[in-house]
Amino acid sequence: MKDFLVGFFDKKKPLGTRFLKEQKGVAAIEFAMLLLPFFILIVIIIETSILIYQNSIISYMGFNAASYASSFNYKEGYEEKYKEYLDSRKNQFLAFVKPERLTLKLEYCRNLKELANNSCTGSPQENALVIYNLSYHVNPLFPLAWIDKRARYITSSNIFFSERRDSILDKEEKERLEKLKALTTQST
């Protein structure tokens, strides 16, 4: 300890060399200690970039396919038109997205009340609102056991008004139209 203090307070040596003695192999030890954290950082950056790309592609393709499918009449099939759009554009997003991992679910709501209550029931013929849910099962490069299985899905949900549906109206709309007709006939 006495030698250390003498060397520390020695004014003849530069300040940087007072603390350390000359040692060999320090660079190899520092490299070995920093290699694994640096590698993990690079992997996290790559994994995050891939997940961001997949999320943006699923959202983009889900929205465009839903708007394309909703522009057709229900008789032509919303689901078929949705899949047709995805099939025609799948080469544009094949980089990190595998089309076989995509799942589509359609829901139909009669009005906004059903949509707000999350109780959509019905068929494409009589419902004005179509909910397109496109899910993609993500397989990360380095899956972690603690991640919840439900968190491995990217989902794009889009709600569209069925613009080209037939004139089949639900009861509320029929009653409203009948009252309106009755009022117009009474006023004339």
Short mmCIF file of N, CA and C in Angstrom, two decimals:
data_model
loop_
_atom_site.label_atom_id
_atom_site.label_comp_id
_atom_site.label_asym_id
_atom_site.label_seq_id
_atom_site.Cartn_x
_atom_site.Cartn_y
_atom_site.Cartn_z
N MET A 1 0.83 -1.19 0.00
CA MET A 1 0.00 0.00 0.00
C MET A 1 0.87 1.26 0.00
N LYS A 2 2.00 1.14 0.73
CA LYS A 2 2.90 2.27 0.81
C LYS A 2 3.49 2.59 -0.56
N ASP A 3 3.85 1.53 -1.33
CA ASP A 3 4.40 1.73 -2.67
C ASP A 3 3.37 2.38 -3.59
N PHE A 4 2.13 2.01 -3.45
CA PHE A 4 1.07 2.59 -4.28
C PHE A 4 0.93 4.08 -4.01
N LEU A 5 0.91 4.44 -2.74
CA LEU A 5 0.76 5.85 -2.39
C LEU A 5 1.96 6.67 -2.83
N VAL A 6 3.14 6.08 -2.73
CA VAL A 6 4.34 6.78 -3.19
C VAL A 6 4.27 7.00 -4.69
N GLY A 7 3.84 5.97 -5.43
CA GLY A 7 3.71 6.10 -6.87
C GLY A 7 2.61 7.06 -7.28
N PHE A 8 1.57 7.12 -6.48
CA PHE A 8 0.44 7.99 -6.80
C PHE A 8 0.81 9.46 -6.66
N PHE A 9 1.59 9.75 -5.63
CA PHE A 9 1.94 11.13 -5.38
C PHE A 9 3.27 11.52 -6.03
N ASP A 10 3.80 10.65 -6.85
CA ASP A 10 5.05 10.94 -7.53
C ASP A 10 4.79 11.97 -8.63
N LYS A 11 5.38 13.13 -8.53
CA LYS A 11 5.13 14.22 -9.47
C LYS A 11 5.88 14.03 -10.79
N LYS A 12 6.83 13.10 -10.84
CA LYS A 12 7.61 12.92 -12.06
C LYS A 12 6.83 12.17 -13.13
N LYS A 13 5.88 11.32 -12.72
CA LYS A 13 5.11 10.53 -13.68
C LYS A 13 3.87 11.33 -14.09
N PRO A 14 3.43 11.19 -15.35
CA PRO A 14 2.19 11.85 -15.77
C PRO A 14 1.00 11.28 -14.99
N LEU A 15 -0.05 12.08 -14.85
CA LEU A 15 -1.19 11.72 -14.02
C LEU A 15 -1.85 10.43 -14.49
N GLY A 16 -1.98 10.20 -15.79
CA GLY A 16 -2.65 9.00 -16.31
C GLY A 16 -1.92 7.72 -15.99
N THR A 17 -0.63 7.75 -15.82
CA THR A 17 0.13 6.53 -15.55
C THR A 17 0.31 6.29 -14.06
N ARG A 18 -0.14 7.16 -13.23
CA ARG A 18 0.03 6.98 -11.79
C ARG A 18 -0.90 5.89 -11.26
N PHE A 19 -2.06 5.69 -11.89
CA PHE A 19 -3.05 4.74 -11.36
C PHE A 19 -2.77 3.30 -11.77
N LEU A 20 -2.34 3.12 -13.00
CA LEU A 20 -2.23 1.76 -13.53
C LEU A 20 -0.78 1.37 -13.74
N LYS A 21 -0.54 0.12 -13.48
CA LYS A 21 0.74 -0.44 -13.85
C LYS A 21 0.59 -1.00 -15.25
N GLU A 22 1.68 -1.23 -15.90
CA GLU A 22 1.62 -1.77 -17.25
C GLU A 22 1.18 -3.22 -17.18
N GLN A 23 0.03 -3.52 -17.84
CA GLN A 23 -0.50 -4.88 -17.83
C GLN A 23 -0.76 -5.31 -19.27
N LYS A 24 -0.57 -6.60 -19.52
CA LYS A 24 -0.81 -7.14 -20.86
C LYS A 24 -2.11 -7.92 -20.86
N GLY A 25 -2.81 -7.95 -22.00
CA GLY A 25 -4.04 -8.72 -22.14
C GLY A 25 -5.30 -7.96 -21.75
N VAL A 26 -5.17 -6.69 -21.41
CA VAL A 26 -6.34 -5.91 -20.99
C VAL A 26 -7.30 -5.72 -22.16
N ALA A 27 -6.79 -5.49 -23.35
CA ALA A 27 -7.65 -5.28 -24.52
C ALA A 27 -8.47 -6.53 -24.83
N ALA A 28 -7.87 -7.69 -24.70
CA ALA A 28 -8.60 -8.94 -24.97
C ALA A 28 -9.71 -9.15 -23.95
N ILE A 29 -9.45 -8.83 -22.70
CA ILE A 29 -10.48 -8.98 -21.66
C ILE A 29 -11.61 -7.99 -21.88
N GLU A 30 -11.28 -6.74 -22.19
CA GLU A 30 -12.32 -5.74 -22.45
C GLU A 30 -13.15 -6.12 -23.67
N PHE A 31 -12.48 -6.61 -24.71
CA PHE A 31 -13.20 -7.04 -25.91
C PHE A 31 -14.16 -8.19 -25.58
N ALA A 32 -13.70 -9.15 -24.81
CA ALA A 32 -14.54 -10.29 -24.45
C ALA A 32 -15.73 -9.85 -23.59
N MET A 33 -15.52 -8.87 -22.73
CA MET A 33 -16.61 -8.40 -21.87
C MET A 33 -17.64 -7.58 -22.65
N LEU A 34 -17.23 -6.89 -23.68
CA LEU A 34 -18.13 -6.01 -24.42
C LEU A 34 -18.74 -6.66 -25.65
N LEU A 35 -18.21 -7.78 -26.10
CA LEU A 35 -18.72 -8.41 -27.31
C LEU A 35 -20.16 -8.88 -27.16
N LEU A 36 -20.47 -9.59 -26.10
CA LEU A 36 -21.82 -10.11 -25.90
C LEU A 36 -22.86 -8.99 -25.74
N PRO A 37 -22.64 -7.97 -24.90
CA PRO A 37 -23.63 -6.88 -24.83
C PRO A 37 -23.81 -6.14 -26.16
N PHE A 38 -22.71 -5.96 -26.90
CA PHE A 38 -22.82 -5.32 -28.21
C PHE A 38 -23.62 -6.18 -29.18
N PHE A 39 -23.38 -7.47 -29.19
CA PHE A 39 -24.13 -8.39 -30.05
C PHE A 39 -25.61 -8.39 -29.69
N ILE A 40 -25.93 -8.40 -28.40
CA ILE A 40 -27.33 -8.37 -27.95
C ILE A 40 -27.99 -7.06 -28.38
N LEU A 41 -27.28 -5.95 -28.28
CA LEU A 41 -27.82 -4.66 -28.72
C LEU A 41 -28.13 -4.67 -30.21
N ILE A 42 -27.24 -5.21 -31.02
CA ILE A 42 -27.47 -5.28 -32.47
C ILE A 42 -28.67 -6.16 -32.77
N VAL A 43 -28.80 -7.29 -32.10
CA VAL A 43 -29.94 -8.19 -32.32
C VAL A 43 -31.25 -7.51 -31.93
N ILE A 44 -31.25 -6.77 -30.83
CA ILE A 44 -32.46 -6.06 -30.41
C ILE A 44 -32.85 -5.00 -31.43
N ILE A 45 -31.88 -4.30 -31.98
CA ILE A 45 -32.17 -3.29 -33.00
C ILE A 45 -32.75 -3.95 -34.25
N ILE A 46 -32.17 -5.06 -34.69
CA ILE A 46 -32.68 -5.77 -35.87
C ILE A 46 -34.08 -6.30 -35.61
N GLU A 47 -34.30 -6.92 -34.47
CA GLU A 47 -35.61 -7.49 -34.12
C GLU A 47 -36.68 -6.39 -34.06
N THR A 48 -36.35 -5.27 -33.45
CA THR A 48 -37.29 -4.16 -33.36
C THR A 48 -37.61 -3.60 -34.74
N SER A 49 -36.61 -3.49 -35.59
CA SER A 49 -36.84 -2.99 -36.96
C SER A 49 -37.76 -3.92 -37.73
N ILE A 50 -37.56 -5.21 -37.61
CA ILE A 50 -38.41 -6.18 -38.31
C ILE A 50 -39.84 -6.10 -37.79
N LEU A 51 -40.02 -5.99 -36.49
CA LEU A 51 -41.37 -5.90 -35.92
C LEU A 51 -42.07 -4.61 -36.34
N ILE A 52 -41.35 -3.51 -36.39
CA ILE A 52 -41.94 -2.25 -36.85
C ILE A 52 -42.34 -2.36 -38.31
N TYR A 53 -41.50 -2.96 -39.13
CA TYR A 53 -41.83 -3.15 -40.55
C TYR A 53 -43.07 -4.03 -40.70
N GLN A 54 -43.11 -5.15 -39.97
CA GLN A 54 -44.26 -6.05 -40.07
C GLN A 54 -45.54 -5.35 -39.62
N ASN A 55 -45.46 -4.60 -38.55
CA ASN A 55 -46.64 -3.88 -38.06
C ASN A 55 -47.14 -2.87 -39.08
N SER A 56 -46.25 -2.11 -39.67
CA SER A 56 -46.67 -1.11 -40.65
C SER A 56 -47.22 -1.76 -41.91
N ILE A 57 -46.62 -2.84 -42.36
CA ILE A 57 -47.11 -3.53 -43.56
C ILE A 57 -48.49 -4.13 -43.32
N ILE A 58 -48.69 -4.77 -42.17
CA ILE A 58 -49.99 -5.37 -41.86
C ILE A 58 -51.06 -4.28 -41.79
N SER A 59 -50.76 -3.17 -41.15
CA SER A 59 -51.73 -2.07 -41.06
C SER A 59 -52.03 -1.49 -42.43
N TYR A 60 -51.00 -1.27 -43.22
CA TYR A 60 -51.17 -0.69 -44.56
C TYR A 60 -51.97 -1.62 -45.47
N MET A 61 -51.56 -2.87 -45.53
CA MET A 61 -52.26 -3.82 -46.41
C MET A 61 -53.68 -4.10 -45.90
N GLY A 62 -53.86 -4.15 -44.59
CA GLY A 62 -55.19 -4.38 -44.03
C GLY A 62 -56.15 -3.26 -44.39
N PHE A 63 -55.70 -2.02 -44.27
CA PHE A 63 -56.56 -0.89 -44.61
C PHE A 63 -56.89 -0.86 -46.09
N ASN A 64 -55.89 -1.03 -46.93
CA ASN A 64 -56.14 -0.97 -48.38
C ASN A 64 -57.02 -2.12 -48.85
N ALA A 65 -56.81 -3.31 -48.32
CA ALA A 65 -57.65 -4.45 -48.71
C ALA A 65 -59.08 -4.25 -48.23
N ALA A 66 -59.26 -3.69 -47.04
CA ALA A 66 -60.61 -3.44 -46.52
C ALA A 66 -61.33 -2.39 -47.35
N SER A 67 -60.64 -1.33 -47.73
CA SER A 67 -61.30 -0.31 -48.55
C SER A 67 -61.62 -0.85 -49.94
N TYR A 68 -60.76 -1.70 -50.47
CA TYR A 68 -61.03 -2.32 -51.77
C TYR A 68 -62.25 -3.24 -51.68
N ALA A 69 -62.29 -4.10 -50.66
CA ALA A 69 -63.39 -5.05 -50.52
C ALA A 69 -64.72 -4.35 -50.24
N SER A 70 -64.69 -3.26 -49.50
CA SER A 70 -65.93 -2.56 -49.16
C SER A 70 -66.52 -1.81 -50.34
N SER A 71 -65.75 -1.61 -51.37
CA SER A 71 -66.28 -0.89 -52.53
C SER A 71 -67.15 -1.78 -53.41
N PHE A 72 -67.21 -3.08 -53.10
CA PHE A 72 -68.03 -4.01 -53.87
C PHE A 72 -69.33 -4.31 -53.15
N ASN A 73 -70.26 -4.90 -53.89
CA ASN A 73 -71.53 -5.32 -53.32
C ASN A 73 -71.30 -6.59 -52.50
N TYR A 74 -72.13 -6.80 -51.48
CA TYR A 74 -71.97 -7.97 -50.62
C TYR A 74 -72.11 -9.27 -51.41
N LYS A 75 -72.84 -9.24 -52.52
CA LYS A 75 -73.05 -10.45 -53.32
C LYS A 75 -71.75 -10.96 -53.91
N GLU A 76 -70.82 -10.06 -54.12
CA GLU A 76 -69.52 -10.46 -54.68
C GLU A 76 -68.60 -11.01 -53.60
N GLY A 77 -68.97 -10.84 -52.35
CA GLY A 77 -68.21 -11.43 -51.24
C GLY A 77 -67.10 -10.52 -50.75
N TYR A 78 -67.31 -9.96 -49.56
CA TYR A 78 -66.28 -9.09 -48.98
C TYR A 78 -65.00 -9.86 -48.70
N GLU A 79 -65.15 -11.04 -48.15
CA GLU A 79 -63.97 -11.82 -47.78
C GLU A 79 -63.18 -12.24 -49.02
N GLU A 80 -63.89 -12.64 -50.08
CA GLU A 80 -63.21 -13.04 -51.31
C GLU A 80 -62.46 -11.86 -51.93
N LYS A 81 -63.09 -10.69 -51.92
CA LYS A 81 -62.44 -9.50 -52.49
C LYS A 81 -61.24 -9.08 -51.64
N TYR A 82 -61.37 -9.22 -50.34
CA TYR A 82 -60.26 -8.90 -49.43
C TYR A 82 -59.06 -9.81 -49.73
N LYS A 83 -59.33 -11.10 -49.82
CA LYS A 83 -58.25 -12.06 -50.11
C LYS A 83 -57.69 -11.86 -51.52
N GLU A 84 -58.56 -11.49 -52.45
CA GLU A 84 -58.11 -11.21 -53.82
C GLU A 84 -57.11 -10.06 -53.82
N TYR A 85 -57.40 -9.01 -53.07
CA TYR A 85 -56.50 -7.87 -52.99
C TYR A 85 -55.16 -8.28 -52.36
N LEU A 86 -55.22 -9.04 -51.27
CA LEU A 86 -53.97 -9.48 -50.62
C LEU A 86 -53.15 -10.37 -51.55
N ASP A 87 -53.82 -11.28 -52.27
CA ASP A 87 -53.09 -12.17 -53.18
C ASP A 87 -52.45 -11.39 -54.32
N SER A 88 -53.13 -10.37 -54.81
CA SER A 88 -52.57 -9.60 -55.92
C SER A 88 -51.40 -8.73 -55.49
N ARG A 89 -51.30 -8.40 -54.21
CA ARG A 89 -50.25 -7.52 -53.73
C ARG A 89 -49.23 -8.22 -52.83
N LYS A 90 -49.30 -9.53 -52.71
CA LYS A 90 -48.43 -10.20 -51.73
C LYS A 90 -46.95 -10.11 -52.08
N ASN A 91 -46.59 -9.95 -53.33
CA ASN A 91 -45.18 -9.82 -53.68
C ASN A 91 -44.58 -8.51 -53.20
N GLN A 92 -45.44 -7.54 -52.90
CA GLN A 92 -44.94 -6.25 -52.43
C GLN A 92 -44.51 -6.30 -50.97
N PHE A 93 -44.97 -7.28 -50.22
CA PHE A 93 -44.63 -7.30 -48.79
C PHE A 93 -44.10 -8.64 -48.32
N LEU A 94 -43.46 -9.39 -49.20
CA LEU A 94 -42.96 -10.71 -48.82
C LEU A 94 -41.64 -10.68 -48.06
N ALA A 95 -41.01 -9.54 -47.91
CA ALA A 95 -39.69 -9.49 -47.31
C ALA A 95 -39.64 -10.14 -45.92
N PHE A 96 -40.45 -9.67 -45.00
CA PHE A 96 -40.45 -10.23 -43.65
C PHE A 96 -41.83 -10.68 -43.22
N VAL A 97 -42.78 -10.73 -44.15
CA VAL A 97 -44.15 -11.15 -43.84
C VAL A 97 -44.48 -12.37 -44.68
N LYS A 98 -44.89 -13.44 -44.02
CA LYS A 98 -45.27 -14.67 -44.73
C LYS A 98 -46.79 -14.71 -44.84
N PRO A 99 -47.33 -14.73 -46.06
CA PRO A 99 -48.79 -14.68 -46.25
C PRO A 99 -49.55 -15.83 -45.59
N GLU A 100 -48.92 -16.98 -45.41
CA GLU A 100 -49.64 -18.11 -44.80
C GLU A 100 -49.90 -17.89 -43.30
N ARG A 101 -49.26 -16.91 -42.70
CA ARG A 101 -49.49 -16.62 -41.28
C ARG A 101 -50.59 -15.57 -41.08
N LEU A 102 -51.18 -15.11 -42.16
CA LEU A 102 -52.26 -14.12 -42.06
C LEU A 102 -53.59 -14.81 -41.83
N THR A 103 -54.39 -14.26 -40.94
CA THR A 103 -55.75 -14.77 -40.72
C THR A 103 -56.71 -13.59 -40.80
N LEU A 104 -57.85 -13.84 -41.42
CA LEU A 104 -58.85 -12.80 -41.63
C LEU A 104 -60.14 -13.18 -40.93
N LYS A 105 -60.74 -12.21 -40.27
CA LYS A 105 -62.03 -12.42 -39.61
C LYS A 105 -62.90 -11.21 -39.92
N LEU A 106 -64.10 -11.45 -40.43
CA LEU A 106 -65.04 -10.38 -40.72
C LEU A 106 -66.21 -10.42 -39.75
N GLU A 107 -66.63 -9.25 -39.32
CA GLU A 107 -67.80 -9.11 -38.47
C GLU A 107 -68.71 -8.07 -39.11
N TYR A 108 -70.01 -8.24 -38.90
CA TYR A 108 -70.99 -7.34 -39.50
C TYR A 108 -71.86 -6.74 -38.40
N CYS A 109 -72.04 -5.43 -38.44
CA CYS A 109 -72.88 -4.73 -37.47
C CYS A 109 -74.01 -4.01 -38.21
N ARG A 110 -75.19 -4.02 -37.60
CA ARG A 110 -76.34 -3.35 -38.20
C ARG A 110 -76.26 -1.84 -38.04
N ASN A 111 -75.78 -1.39 -36.89
CA ASN A 111 -75.73 0.04 -36.62
C ASN A 111 -74.59 0.33 -35.64
N LEU A 112 -74.47 1.61 -35.31
CA LEU A 112 -73.38 2.03 -34.42
C LEU A 112 -73.59 1.56 -32.98
N LYS A 113 -74.85 1.35 -32.58
CA LYS A 113 -75.11 0.85 -31.22
C LYS A 113 -74.50 -0.54 -31.04
N GLU A 114 -74.71 -1.41 -32.01
CA GLU A 114 -74.12 -2.75 -31.93
C GLU A 114 -72.60 -2.68 -31.90
N LEU A 115 -72.06 -1.78 -32.70
CA LEU A 115 -70.61 -1.62 -32.74
C LEU A 115 -70.08 -1.13 -31.40
N ALA A 116 -70.75 -0.17 -30.79
CA ALA A 116 -70.32 0.37 -29.50
C ALA A 116 -70.44 -0.67 -28.39
N ASN A 117 -71.46 -1.52 -28.46
CA ASN A 117 -71.65 -2.56 -27.45
C ASN A 117 -70.84 -3.82 -27.73
N ASN A 118 -70.14 -3.83 -28.85
CA ASN A 118 -69.33 -4.98 -29.27
C ASN A 118 -70.20 -6.24 -29.35
N SER A 119 -71.38 -6.08 -29.90
CA SER A 119 -72.32 -7.20 -30.05
C SER A 119 -72.78 -7.30 -31.50
N CYS A 120 -71.83 -7.37 -32.40
CA CYS A 120 -72.15 -7.43 -33.82
C CYS A 120 -72.61 -8.83 -34.20
N THR A 121 -73.81 -8.91 -34.72
CA THR A 121 -74.34 -10.18 -35.21
C THR A 121 -74.96 -9.93 -36.56
N GLY A 122 -74.90 -10.89 -37.40
CA GLY A 122 -75.58 -10.72 -38.67
C GLY A 122 -74.79 -11.23 -39.84
N SER A 123 -75.27 -10.83 -40.97
CA SER A 123 -74.70 -11.29 -42.23
C SER A 123 -74.42 -10.08 -43.11
N PRO A 124 -73.71 -10.27 -44.19
CA PRO A 124 -73.37 -9.13 -45.04
C PRO A 124 -74.58 -8.51 -45.75
N GLN A 125 -75.68 -9.25 -45.88
CA GLN A 125 -76.82 -8.73 -46.63
C GLN A 125 -77.49 -7.56 -45.93
N GLU A 126 -77.63 -7.62 -44.62
CA GLU A 126 -78.44 -6.63 -43.93
C GLU A 126 -77.65 -5.67 -43.06
N ASN A 127 -76.37 -5.78 -43.03
CA ASN A 127 -75.58 -4.95 -42.12
C ASN A 127 -74.81 -3.88 -42.87
N ALA A 128 -74.78 -2.71 -42.27
CA ALA A 128 -74.14 -1.57 -42.92
C ALA A 128 -72.66 -1.46 -42.60
N LEU A 129 -72.23 -1.95 -41.45
CA LEU A 129 -70.84 -1.81 -41.03
C LEU A 129 -70.13 -3.15 -41.12
N VAL A 130 -68.96 -3.11 -41.72
CA VAL A 130 -68.15 -4.32 -41.85
C VAL A 130 -66.84 -4.08 -41.10
N ILE A 131 -66.50 -5.01 -40.21
CA ILE A 131 -65.25 -4.92 -39.45
C ILE A 131 -64.30 -5.97 -40.00
N TYR A 132 -63.17 -5.51 -40.52
CA TYR A 132 -62.15 -6.41 -41.05
C TYR A 132 -61.03 -6.52 -40.02
N ASN A 133 -60.78 -7.72 -39.54
CA ASN A 133 -59.69 -7.98 -38.59
C ASN A 133 -58.66 -8.86 -39.28
N LEU A 134 -57.50 -8.30 -39.54
CA LEU A 134 -56.40 -9.04 -40.15
C LEU A 134 -55.34 -9.26 -39.08
N SER A 135 -55.02 -10.52 -38.80
CA SER A 135 -54.02 -10.86 -37.78
C SER A 135 -52.84 -11.55 -38.43
N TYR A 136 -51.68 -11.30 -37.87
CA TYR A 136 -50.45 -11.92 -38.35
C TYR A 136 -49.71 -12.52 -37.17
N HIS A 137 -49.40 -13.79 -37.26
CA HIS A 137 -48.66 -14.47 -36.20
C HIS A 137 -47.17 -14.18 -36.37
N VAL A 138 -46.60 -13.54 -35.36
CA VAL A 138 -45.19 -13.13 -35.40
C VAL A 138 -44.33 -14.21 -34.76
N ASN A 139 -43.27 -14.57 -35.44
CA ASN A 139 -42.24 -15.45 -34.87
C ASN A 139 -40.96 -14.64 -34.76
N PRO A 140 -40.65 -14.15 -33.56
CA PRO A 140 -39.44 -13.35 -33.42
C PRO A 140 -38.18 -14.19 -33.64
N LEU A 141 -37.09 -13.53 -33.96
CA LEU A 141 -35.82 -14.23 -34.14
C LEU A 141 -35.39 -14.93 -32.86
N PHE A 142 -35.57 -14.25 -31.75
CA PHE A 142 -35.21 -14.80 -30.45
C PHE A 142 -36.42 -14.74 -29.53
N PRO A 143 -37.30 -15.74 -29.62
CA PRO A 143 -38.50 -15.70 -28.78
C PRO A 143 -38.14 -15.86 -27.30
N LEU A 144 -38.81 -15.09 -26.51
CA LEU A 144 -38.59 -15.16 -25.07
C LEU A 144 -39.75 -15.90 -24.44
N ALA A 145 -39.45 -16.76 -23.48
CA ALA A 145 -40.47 -17.59 -22.86
C ALA A 145 -41.48 -16.77 -22.07
N TRP A 146 -41.09 -15.60 -21.59
CA TRP A 146 -42.00 -14.81 -20.75
C TRP A 146 -43.00 -14.01 -21.55
N ILE A 147 -42.85 -13.96 -22.86
CA ILE A 147 -43.80 -13.20 -23.68
C ILE A 147 -45.10 -13.98 -23.76
N ASP A 148 -46.19 -13.29 -23.52
CA ASP A 148 -47.51 -13.90 -23.59
C ASP A 148 -47.79 -14.34 -25.02
N LYS A 149 -48.42 -15.49 -25.17
CA LYS A 149 -48.71 -16.03 -26.50
C LYS A 149 -49.59 -15.08 -27.31
N ARG A 150 -50.51 -14.36 -26.64
CA ARG A 150 -51.39 -13.43 -27.36
C ARG A 150 -50.63 -12.23 -27.88
N ALA A 151 -49.48 -11.92 -27.29
CA ALA A 151 -48.71 -10.76 -27.71
C ALA A 151 -47.93 -11.04 -28.99
N ARG A 152 -47.99 -12.25 -29.47
CA ARG A 152 -47.26 -12.60 -30.69
C ARG A 152 -48.09 -12.40 -31.95
N TYR A 153 -49.15 -11.63 -31.85
CA TYR A 153 -50.00 -11.34 -33.00
C TYR A 153 -50.03 -9.85 -33.25
N ILE A 154 -49.90 -9.49 -34.52
CA ILE A 154 -50.11 -8.11 -34.95
C ILE A 154 -51.49 -8.10 -35.58
N THR A 155 -52.34 -7.18 -35.16
CA THR A 155 -53.70 -7.15 -35.65
C THR A 155 -54.01 -5.78 -36.23
N SER A 156 -54.65 -5.79 -37.38
CA SER A 156 -55.14 -4.57 -38.01
C SER A 156 -56.65 -4.67 -38.09
N SER A 157 -57.35 -3.75 -37.44
CA SER A 157 -58.81 -3.74 -37.47
C SER A 157 -59.28 -2.49 -38.20
N ASN A 158 -60.13 -2.68 -39.18
CA ASN A 158 -60.67 -1.58 -39.97
C ASN A 158 -62.17 -1.72 -40.06
N ILE A 159 -62.87 -0.62 -39.86
CA ILE A 159 -64.32 -0.60 -39.93
C ILE A 159 -64.72 0.23 -41.14
N PHE A 160 -65.53 -0.37 -42.01
CA PHE A 160 -65.99 0.33 -43.20
C PHE A 160 -67.50 0.27 -43.30
N PHE A 161 -68.04 1.33 -43.86
CA PHE A 161 -69.46 1.36 -44.16
C PHE A 161 -69.67 0.66 -45.48
N SER A 162 -70.59 -0.26 -45.51
CA SER A 162 -70.87 -1.01 -46.73
C SER A 162 -71.68 -0.12 -47.66
N GLU A 163 -71.00 0.53 -48.57
CA GLU A 163 -71.63 1.54 -49.42
C GLU A 163 -72.54 0.94 -50.48
N ARG A 164 -72.26 -0.24 -50.93
CA ARG A 164 -73.01 -0.80 -52.05
C ARG A 164 -73.91 -1.95 -51.63
N ARG A 165 -74.47 -1.85 -50.47
CA ARG A 165 -75.38 -2.91 -50.04
C ARG A 165 -76.74 -2.71 -50.71
N ASP A 166 -77.54 -3.74 -50.70
CA ASP A 166 -78.88 -3.65 -51.29
C ASP A 166 -79.77 -2.75 -50.44
N SER A 167 -80.95 -2.52 -50.92
CA SER A 167 -81.86 -1.65 -50.20
C SER A 167 -82.60 -2.39 -49.09
N ILE A 168 -82.07 -3.50 -48.62
CA ILE A 168 -82.64 -4.21 -47.48
C ILE A 168 -82.35 -3.37 -46.25
N LEU A 169 -83.38 -2.95 -45.58
CA LEU A 169 -83.22 -2.07 -44.44
C LEU A 169 -83.64 -2.78 -43.17
N ASP A 170 -83.01 -2.44 -42.07
CA ASP A 170 -83.45 -3.04 -40.82
C ASP A 170 -84.71 -2.33 -40.31
N LYS A 171 -85.30 -2.84 -39.28
CA LYS A 171 -86.60 -2.37 -38.79
C LYS A 171 -86.58 -0.90 -38.41
N GLU A 172 -85.54 -0.45 -37.76
CA GLU A 172 -85.47 0.95 -37.33
C GLU A 172 -85.52 1.89 -38.53
N GLU A 173 -84.79 1.56 -39.58
CA GLU A 173 -84.78 2.40 -40.76
C GLU A 173 -86.14 2.39 -41.46
N LYS A 174 -86.78 1.22 -41.53
CA LYS A 174 -88.10 1.13 -42.15
C LYS A 174 -89.12 1.97 -41.39
N GLU A 175 -89.10 1.87 -40.05
CA GLU A 175 -90.04 2.66 -39.25
C GLU A 175 -89.81 4.15 -39.43
N ARG A 176 -88.56 4.56 -39.47
CA ARG A 176 -88.24 5.97 -39.67
C ARG A 176 -88.73 6.46 -41.02
N LEU A 177 -88.53 5.65 -42.05
CA LEU A 177 -88.98 6.04 -43.39
C LEU A 177 -90.51 6.09 -43.47
N GLU A 178 -91.18 5.16 -42.81
CA GLU A 178 -92.64 5.17 -42.81
C GLU A 178 -93.17 6.41 -42.10
N LYS A 179 -92.58 6.80 -40.98
CA LYS A 179 -93.00 8.00 -40.27
C LYS A 179 -92.76 9.24 -41.13
N LEU A 180 -91.64 9.26 -41.81
CA LEU A 180 -91.33 10.39 -42.69
C LEU A 180 -92.33 10.49 -43.82
N LYS A 181 -92.69 9.35 -44.42
CA LYS A 181 -93.70 9.34 -45.49
C LYS A 181 -95.05 9.80 -44.97
N ALA A 182 -95.41 9.35 -43.76
CA ALA A 182 -96.69 9.75 -43.17
C ALA A 182 -96.73 11.25 -42.93
N LEU A 183 -95.63 11.81 -42.48
CA LEU A 183 -95.58 13.26 -42.24
C LEU A 183 -95.68 14.04 -43.53
N THR A 184 -95.02 13.57 -44.57
CA THR A 184 -95.07 14.29 -45.84
C THR A 184 -96.45 14.20 -46.48
N THR A 185 -97.15 13.07 -46.32
CA THR A 185 -98.50 12.95 -46.90
C THR A 185 -99.50 13.78 -46.11
N GLN A 186 -99.31 13.94 -44.81
CA GLN A 186 -100.21 14.76 -44.00
C GLN A 186 -100.05 16.23 -44.31
N SER A 187 -98.84 16.65 -44.59
CA SER A 187 -98.60 18.07 -44.85
C SER A 187 -99.09 18.49 -46.22
N THR A 188 -99.30 17.56 -47.14
CA THR A 188 -99.77 17.93 -48.49
C THR A 188 -101.24 17.83 -48.65
#
